Every structure is written in structure tokens, then in C-alpha cells.
Short mmCIF file of C-alpha atoms in Angstrom, two decimals:
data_model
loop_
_atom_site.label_atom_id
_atom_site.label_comp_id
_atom_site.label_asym_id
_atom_site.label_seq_id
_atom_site.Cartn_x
_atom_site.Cartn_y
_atom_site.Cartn_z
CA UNK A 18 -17.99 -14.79 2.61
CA UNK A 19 -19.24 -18.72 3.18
CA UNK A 20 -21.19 -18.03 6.31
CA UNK A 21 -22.41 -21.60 7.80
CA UNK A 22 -20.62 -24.19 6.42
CA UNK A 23 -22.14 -27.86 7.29
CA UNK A 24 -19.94 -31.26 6.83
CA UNK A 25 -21.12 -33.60 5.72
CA UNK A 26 -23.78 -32.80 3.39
CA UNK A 27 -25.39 -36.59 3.28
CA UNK A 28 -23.94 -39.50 5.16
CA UNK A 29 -25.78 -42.72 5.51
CA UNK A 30 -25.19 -44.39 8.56
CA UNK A 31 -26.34 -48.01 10.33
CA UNK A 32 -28.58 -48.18 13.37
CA UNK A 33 -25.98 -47.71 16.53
CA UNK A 34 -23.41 -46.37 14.33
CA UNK A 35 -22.03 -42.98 15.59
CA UNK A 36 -20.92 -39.84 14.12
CA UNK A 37 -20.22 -36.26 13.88
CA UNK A 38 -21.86 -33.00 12.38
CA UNK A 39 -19.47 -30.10 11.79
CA UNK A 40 -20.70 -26.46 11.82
CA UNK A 41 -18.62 -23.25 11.35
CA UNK A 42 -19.43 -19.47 10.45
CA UNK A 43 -17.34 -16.73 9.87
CA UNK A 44 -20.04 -13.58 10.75
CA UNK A 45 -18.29 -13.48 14.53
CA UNK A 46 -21.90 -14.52 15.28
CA UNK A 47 -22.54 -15.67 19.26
CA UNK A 48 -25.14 -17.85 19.28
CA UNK A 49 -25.81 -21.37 17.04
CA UNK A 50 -27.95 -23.53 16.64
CA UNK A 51 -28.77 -27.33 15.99
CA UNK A 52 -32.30 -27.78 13.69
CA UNK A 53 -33.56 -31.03 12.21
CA UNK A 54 -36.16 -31.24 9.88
CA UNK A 55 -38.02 -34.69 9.10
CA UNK A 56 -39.67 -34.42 5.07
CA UNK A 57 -42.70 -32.00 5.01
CA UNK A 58 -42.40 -31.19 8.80
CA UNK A 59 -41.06 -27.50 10.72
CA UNK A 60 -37.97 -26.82 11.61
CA UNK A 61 -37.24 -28.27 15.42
CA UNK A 62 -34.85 -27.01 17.80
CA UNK A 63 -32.14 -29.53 18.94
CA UNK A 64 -29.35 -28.27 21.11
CA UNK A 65 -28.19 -24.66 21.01
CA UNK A 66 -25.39 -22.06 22.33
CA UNK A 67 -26.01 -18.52 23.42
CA UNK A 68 -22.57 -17.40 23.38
CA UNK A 69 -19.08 -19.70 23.60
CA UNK A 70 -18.78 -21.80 26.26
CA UNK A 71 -22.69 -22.21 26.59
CA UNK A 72 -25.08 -24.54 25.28
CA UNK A 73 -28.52 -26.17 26.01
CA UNK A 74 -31.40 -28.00 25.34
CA UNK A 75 -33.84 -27.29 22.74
CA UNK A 76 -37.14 -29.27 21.76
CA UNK A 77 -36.01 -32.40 21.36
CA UNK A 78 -32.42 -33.39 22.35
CA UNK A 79 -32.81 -36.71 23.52
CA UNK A 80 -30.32 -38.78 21.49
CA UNK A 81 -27.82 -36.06 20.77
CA UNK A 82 -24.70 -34.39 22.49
CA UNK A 83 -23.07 -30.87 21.46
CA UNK A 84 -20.15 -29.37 21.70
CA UNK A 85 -19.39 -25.47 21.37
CA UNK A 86 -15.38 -25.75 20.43
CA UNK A 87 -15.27 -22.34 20.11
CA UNK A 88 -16.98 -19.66 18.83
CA UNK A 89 -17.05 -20.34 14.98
CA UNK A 90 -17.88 -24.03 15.84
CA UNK A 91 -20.54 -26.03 17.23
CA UNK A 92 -20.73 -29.88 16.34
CA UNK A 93 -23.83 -31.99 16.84
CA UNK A 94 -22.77 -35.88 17.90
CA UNK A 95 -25.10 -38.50 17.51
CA UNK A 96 -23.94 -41.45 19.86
CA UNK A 97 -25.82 -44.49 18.70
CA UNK A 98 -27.32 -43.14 15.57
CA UNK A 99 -31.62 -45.01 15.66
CA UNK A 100 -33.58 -45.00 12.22
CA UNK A 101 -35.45 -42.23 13.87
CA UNK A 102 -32.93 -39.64 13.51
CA UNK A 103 -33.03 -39.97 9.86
CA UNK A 104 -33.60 -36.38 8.59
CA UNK A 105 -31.95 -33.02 7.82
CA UNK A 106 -29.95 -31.39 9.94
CA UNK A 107 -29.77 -27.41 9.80
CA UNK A 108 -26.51 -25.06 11.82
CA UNK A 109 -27.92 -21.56 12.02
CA UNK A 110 -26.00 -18.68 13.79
CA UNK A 111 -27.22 -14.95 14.98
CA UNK A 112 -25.68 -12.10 16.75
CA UNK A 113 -27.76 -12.75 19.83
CA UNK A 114 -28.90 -10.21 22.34
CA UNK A 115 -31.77 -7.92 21.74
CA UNK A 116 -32.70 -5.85 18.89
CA UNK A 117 -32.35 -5.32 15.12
CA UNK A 118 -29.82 -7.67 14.06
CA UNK A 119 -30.10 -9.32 17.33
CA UNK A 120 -31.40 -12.61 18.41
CA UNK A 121 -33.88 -13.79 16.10
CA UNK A 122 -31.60 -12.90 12.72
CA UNK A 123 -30.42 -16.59 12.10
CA UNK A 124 -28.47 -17.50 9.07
CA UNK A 125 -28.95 -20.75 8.42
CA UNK A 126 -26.59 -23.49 6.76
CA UNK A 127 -27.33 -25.59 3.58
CA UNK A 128 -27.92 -28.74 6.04
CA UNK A 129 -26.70 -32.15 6.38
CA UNK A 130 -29.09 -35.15 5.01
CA UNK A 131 -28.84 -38.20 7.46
CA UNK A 132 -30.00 -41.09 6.38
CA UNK A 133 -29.81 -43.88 9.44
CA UNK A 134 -30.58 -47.47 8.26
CA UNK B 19 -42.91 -18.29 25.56
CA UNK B 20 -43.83 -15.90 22.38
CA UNK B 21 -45.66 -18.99 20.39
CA UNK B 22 -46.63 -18.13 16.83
CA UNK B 23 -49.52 -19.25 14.73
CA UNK B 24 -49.57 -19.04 10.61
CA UNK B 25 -52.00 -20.77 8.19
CA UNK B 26 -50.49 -24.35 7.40
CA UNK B 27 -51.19 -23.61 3.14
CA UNK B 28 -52.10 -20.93 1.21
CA UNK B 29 -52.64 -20.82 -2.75
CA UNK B 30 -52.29 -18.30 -5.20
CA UNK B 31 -51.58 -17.63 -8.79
CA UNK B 32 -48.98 -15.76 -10.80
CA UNK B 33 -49.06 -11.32 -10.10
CA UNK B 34 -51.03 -11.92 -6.85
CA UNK B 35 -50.29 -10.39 -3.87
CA UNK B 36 -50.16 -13.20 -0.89
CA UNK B 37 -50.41 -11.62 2.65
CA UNK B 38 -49.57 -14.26 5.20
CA UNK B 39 -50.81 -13.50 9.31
CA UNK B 40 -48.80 -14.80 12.12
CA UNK B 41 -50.41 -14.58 15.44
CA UNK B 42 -47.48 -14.10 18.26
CA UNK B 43 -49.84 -12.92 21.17
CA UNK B 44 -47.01 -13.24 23.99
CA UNK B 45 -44.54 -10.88 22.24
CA UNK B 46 -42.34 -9.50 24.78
CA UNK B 47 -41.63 -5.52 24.75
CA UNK B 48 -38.23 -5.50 23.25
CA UNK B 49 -38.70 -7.93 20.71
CA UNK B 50 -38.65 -7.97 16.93
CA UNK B 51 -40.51 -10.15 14.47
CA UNK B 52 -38.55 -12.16 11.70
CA UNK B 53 -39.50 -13.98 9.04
CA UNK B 54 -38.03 -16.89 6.80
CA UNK B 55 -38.33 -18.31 3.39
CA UNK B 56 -37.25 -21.93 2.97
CA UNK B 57 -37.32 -23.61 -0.58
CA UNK B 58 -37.08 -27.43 -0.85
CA UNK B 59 -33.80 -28.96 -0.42
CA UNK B 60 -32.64 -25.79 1.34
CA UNK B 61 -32.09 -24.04 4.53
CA UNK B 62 -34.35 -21.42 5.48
CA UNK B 63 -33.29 -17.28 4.70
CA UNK B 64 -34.33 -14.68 6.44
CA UNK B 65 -36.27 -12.23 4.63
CA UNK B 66 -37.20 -9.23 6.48
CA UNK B 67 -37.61 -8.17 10.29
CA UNK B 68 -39.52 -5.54 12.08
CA UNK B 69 -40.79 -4.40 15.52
CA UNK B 70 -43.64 -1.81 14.43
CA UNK B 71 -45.93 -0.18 11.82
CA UNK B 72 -44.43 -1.32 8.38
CA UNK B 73 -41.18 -2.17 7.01
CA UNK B 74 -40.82 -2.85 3.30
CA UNK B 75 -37.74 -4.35 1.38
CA UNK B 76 -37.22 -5.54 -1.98
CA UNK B 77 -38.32 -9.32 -1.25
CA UNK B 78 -41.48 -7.91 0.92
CA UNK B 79 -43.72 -5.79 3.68
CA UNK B 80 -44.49 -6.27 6.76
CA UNK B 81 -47.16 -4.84 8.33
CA UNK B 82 -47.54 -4.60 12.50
CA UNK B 83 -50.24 -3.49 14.51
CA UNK B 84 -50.11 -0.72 17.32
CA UNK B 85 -50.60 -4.22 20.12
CA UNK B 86 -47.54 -6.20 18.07
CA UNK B 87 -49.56 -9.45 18.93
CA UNK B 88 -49.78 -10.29 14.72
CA UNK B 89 -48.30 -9.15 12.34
CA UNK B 90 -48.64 -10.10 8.15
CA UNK B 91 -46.23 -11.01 5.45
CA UNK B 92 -47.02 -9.40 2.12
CA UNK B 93 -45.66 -10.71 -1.05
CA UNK B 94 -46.50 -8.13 -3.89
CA UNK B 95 -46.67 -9.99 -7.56
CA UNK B 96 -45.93 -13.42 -6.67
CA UNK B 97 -44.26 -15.53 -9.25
CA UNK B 98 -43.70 -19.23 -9.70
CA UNK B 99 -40.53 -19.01 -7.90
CA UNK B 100 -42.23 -17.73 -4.63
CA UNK B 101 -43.16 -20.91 -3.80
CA UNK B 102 -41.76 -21.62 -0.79
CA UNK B 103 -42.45 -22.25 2.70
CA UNK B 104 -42.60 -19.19 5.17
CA UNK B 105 -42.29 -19.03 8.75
CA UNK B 106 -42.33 -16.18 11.35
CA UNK B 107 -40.27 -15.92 14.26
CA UNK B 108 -40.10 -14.31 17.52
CA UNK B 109 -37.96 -14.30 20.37
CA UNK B 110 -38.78 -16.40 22.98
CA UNK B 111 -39.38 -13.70 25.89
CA UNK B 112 -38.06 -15.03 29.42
CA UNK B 113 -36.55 -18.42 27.80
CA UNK B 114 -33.78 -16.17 25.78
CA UNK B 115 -32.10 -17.46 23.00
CA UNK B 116 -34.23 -21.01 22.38
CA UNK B 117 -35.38 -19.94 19.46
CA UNK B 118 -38.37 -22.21 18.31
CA UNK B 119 -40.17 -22.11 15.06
CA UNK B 120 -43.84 -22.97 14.59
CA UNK B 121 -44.96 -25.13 11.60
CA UNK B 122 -45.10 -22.30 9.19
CA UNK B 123 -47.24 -21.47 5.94
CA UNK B 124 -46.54 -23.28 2.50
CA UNK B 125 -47.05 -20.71 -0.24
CA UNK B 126 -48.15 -22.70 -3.42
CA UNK B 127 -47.94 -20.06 -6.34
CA UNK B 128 -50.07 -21.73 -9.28
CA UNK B 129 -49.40 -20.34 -13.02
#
């Protein structure tokens, strides 16, 4: 059972380069979620999907695009990649809805480590 | 928005218990409380969830008040391998499923 599986797991990458995170689970989960996390900081929300064929803006999305494929996958693009966006990426997924098991269950990914010279 | 609050560090040594608050003050009727261990170099993992009195796994409790606006993260008998960063999470009310995360507590267990 892999659960969230994240491509790449580093990639270095010049300033304006652009590229391509890959996220799939396999729980039948409706919702995911884009995280970065810069060293010693929280997690902070990106771009995320409710359910397939959904997605929207999290915290700070400025610089990134998304794309729910279907409902195992949910990519995270970054056009015209800026030293700033070095960091660690994070896919989580949850049921969604309310309740036990619900929306706030997220399994999380082992994360993708950007590095953008 | 249900915003949470937690300590930013907390220390403790070796067969301590470590009880961790997170303030959530906006929690909206239906929603449950979830909390998150993340070690360095790794994604976060949930740990435990609950919407009232105490729940109690084998990782940890957690303990909610009758008003739900805190609730605590108890860690009985800490080890060295507890060390970890914790965060609590609740449902963001009226703004659905963008889920946010506050800046959590860093649990440094000392030998």
C-alpha cells in the first residue's frame, strides 16, 4: 500500500527553468494538497483540490499552476522556477467531507526537495 | 477561519510526559481536531484525532474541553525519538477544505 508517492524526490533547477511535480495516492482519497516547507519554517498551503475536477488557491500560490488529472493525481508546475521557490514540497491527500476520517485526516507524501539556483 | 495557536518549543527529558495546548477558539460545530508529528527530512503523520473529552491511542491522548476551543497533546514517557515537531489542525469552518497549518510546537526530548 504506497499511499502518496512524490516524483522527483530532489531536482535542482536554474532560475526561469520550468518543471513538474508528480503526486499520486492509491487510498481513493478526494481531496490533495500542494505544501511547501522552507528549512525550520510550517508547513504552507499552495494550491489544493476538494474533489476531481476542482482545485484552488491556498496561502501562497503566486508562482505556481496545478493540475487535478484525475483523482489519484494532482501535479504542481512551476513555470519560471525563481531562487525563492527553493524548498520542500509536500502532496497530502484526505477523504474530505466532515467527520472522523474526514477532512482534516491528511496523509502526507515523503516530499520533493527543490533546489532553484 | 478555525486559526490555531501552539507554543513555538518545548523541552523535556527522557520518561517525561510532554502535554502540548493548541488554542483553536473558532472551531466550528462539526469539526474534529487532528494532530501531526513531522521528523526532519520527512513529511508530517498524523497521529491521533478527536472531537470531545479524551481519546487515547498507542502514540498519545488527547484531551478536549466541554467549549472545544483548546485542546492538549499528551505524550506519556517521552524518549529520544519523540523529538519531533507537532502541529494541530482544524478544519477551516466556512472556507472548507483549505486546510492551513499554524507554525506548530518543536518537541526537543533531552537525555
Amino acid at each position: 500500500n504506497a499511499g502518496v508517492t512524490q516524483t522527483p524526490k530532489f531536482q535542482v533547477l536554474k532560475t526561469g527553468q520550468s518543471m513538474t511535480l508528480q503526486c499520486a495516492q492509491d487510498m481513493n482519497h478526494n481531496s490533495m494538497y500542494w505544501y511547501r516547507q522552507d528549512p525550520g519554517m510550517g508547513l504552507r498551503l499552495i494550491y489544493y483540490s476538494a474533489s476531481e475536477g476542482t482545485t484552488d488557491k491556498g496561502e501562497v500560490p503566486n508562482g505556481y499552476n496545478v493540475s487535478r488529472l484525475n483523482k489519484r493525481e494532482f501535479s504542481l508546475r512551476l513555470e519560471s522556477a525563481a531562487p525563492s521557490q527553493t524548498s520542500v514540497y509536500f502532496c497530502a491527500s484526505s477523504e474530505g467531507g466532515q467527520g472522523p476520517s474526514g477532512a482534516n485526516v491528511l496523509t502526507f507524501g515523503a516530499g520533493s526537495r527543490l533546489t532553484v539556483l | 477561519l478555525a486559526k490555531t495557536t501552539q507554543p513555538i518549543s518545548m523541552d523535556s527529558y527522557e520518561g517525561q510526559e510532554v502535554n502540548i495546548t493548541c488554542s483553536h477558539n473558532n472551531i466550528a460545530t462539526n469539526d474534529y481536531i487532528t494532530w501531526y508529528q513531522q521528523f526532519p527530512s520527512q513529511g508530517p503523520r498524523f497521529i491521533i484525532q478527536g472531537y470531545k473529552t479524551k481519546v487515547t491511542n498507542e502514540v498519545a491522548s488527547l484531551f478536549i474541553p466541554a467549549d472545544r476551543k483548546s485542546s492538549t497533546l499528551s505524550l506519556p514517557r517521552v524518549s529520544l525519538s519523540d523529538t519531533a515537531v507537532y502541529y494541530c489542525l482544524v478544519p477551516p469552518g466556512s472556507a472548507g477544505n483549505k486546510l492551513t497549518f499554524g507554525g506548530g510546537t518543536r518537541v526537543l526530548v533531552k537525555p
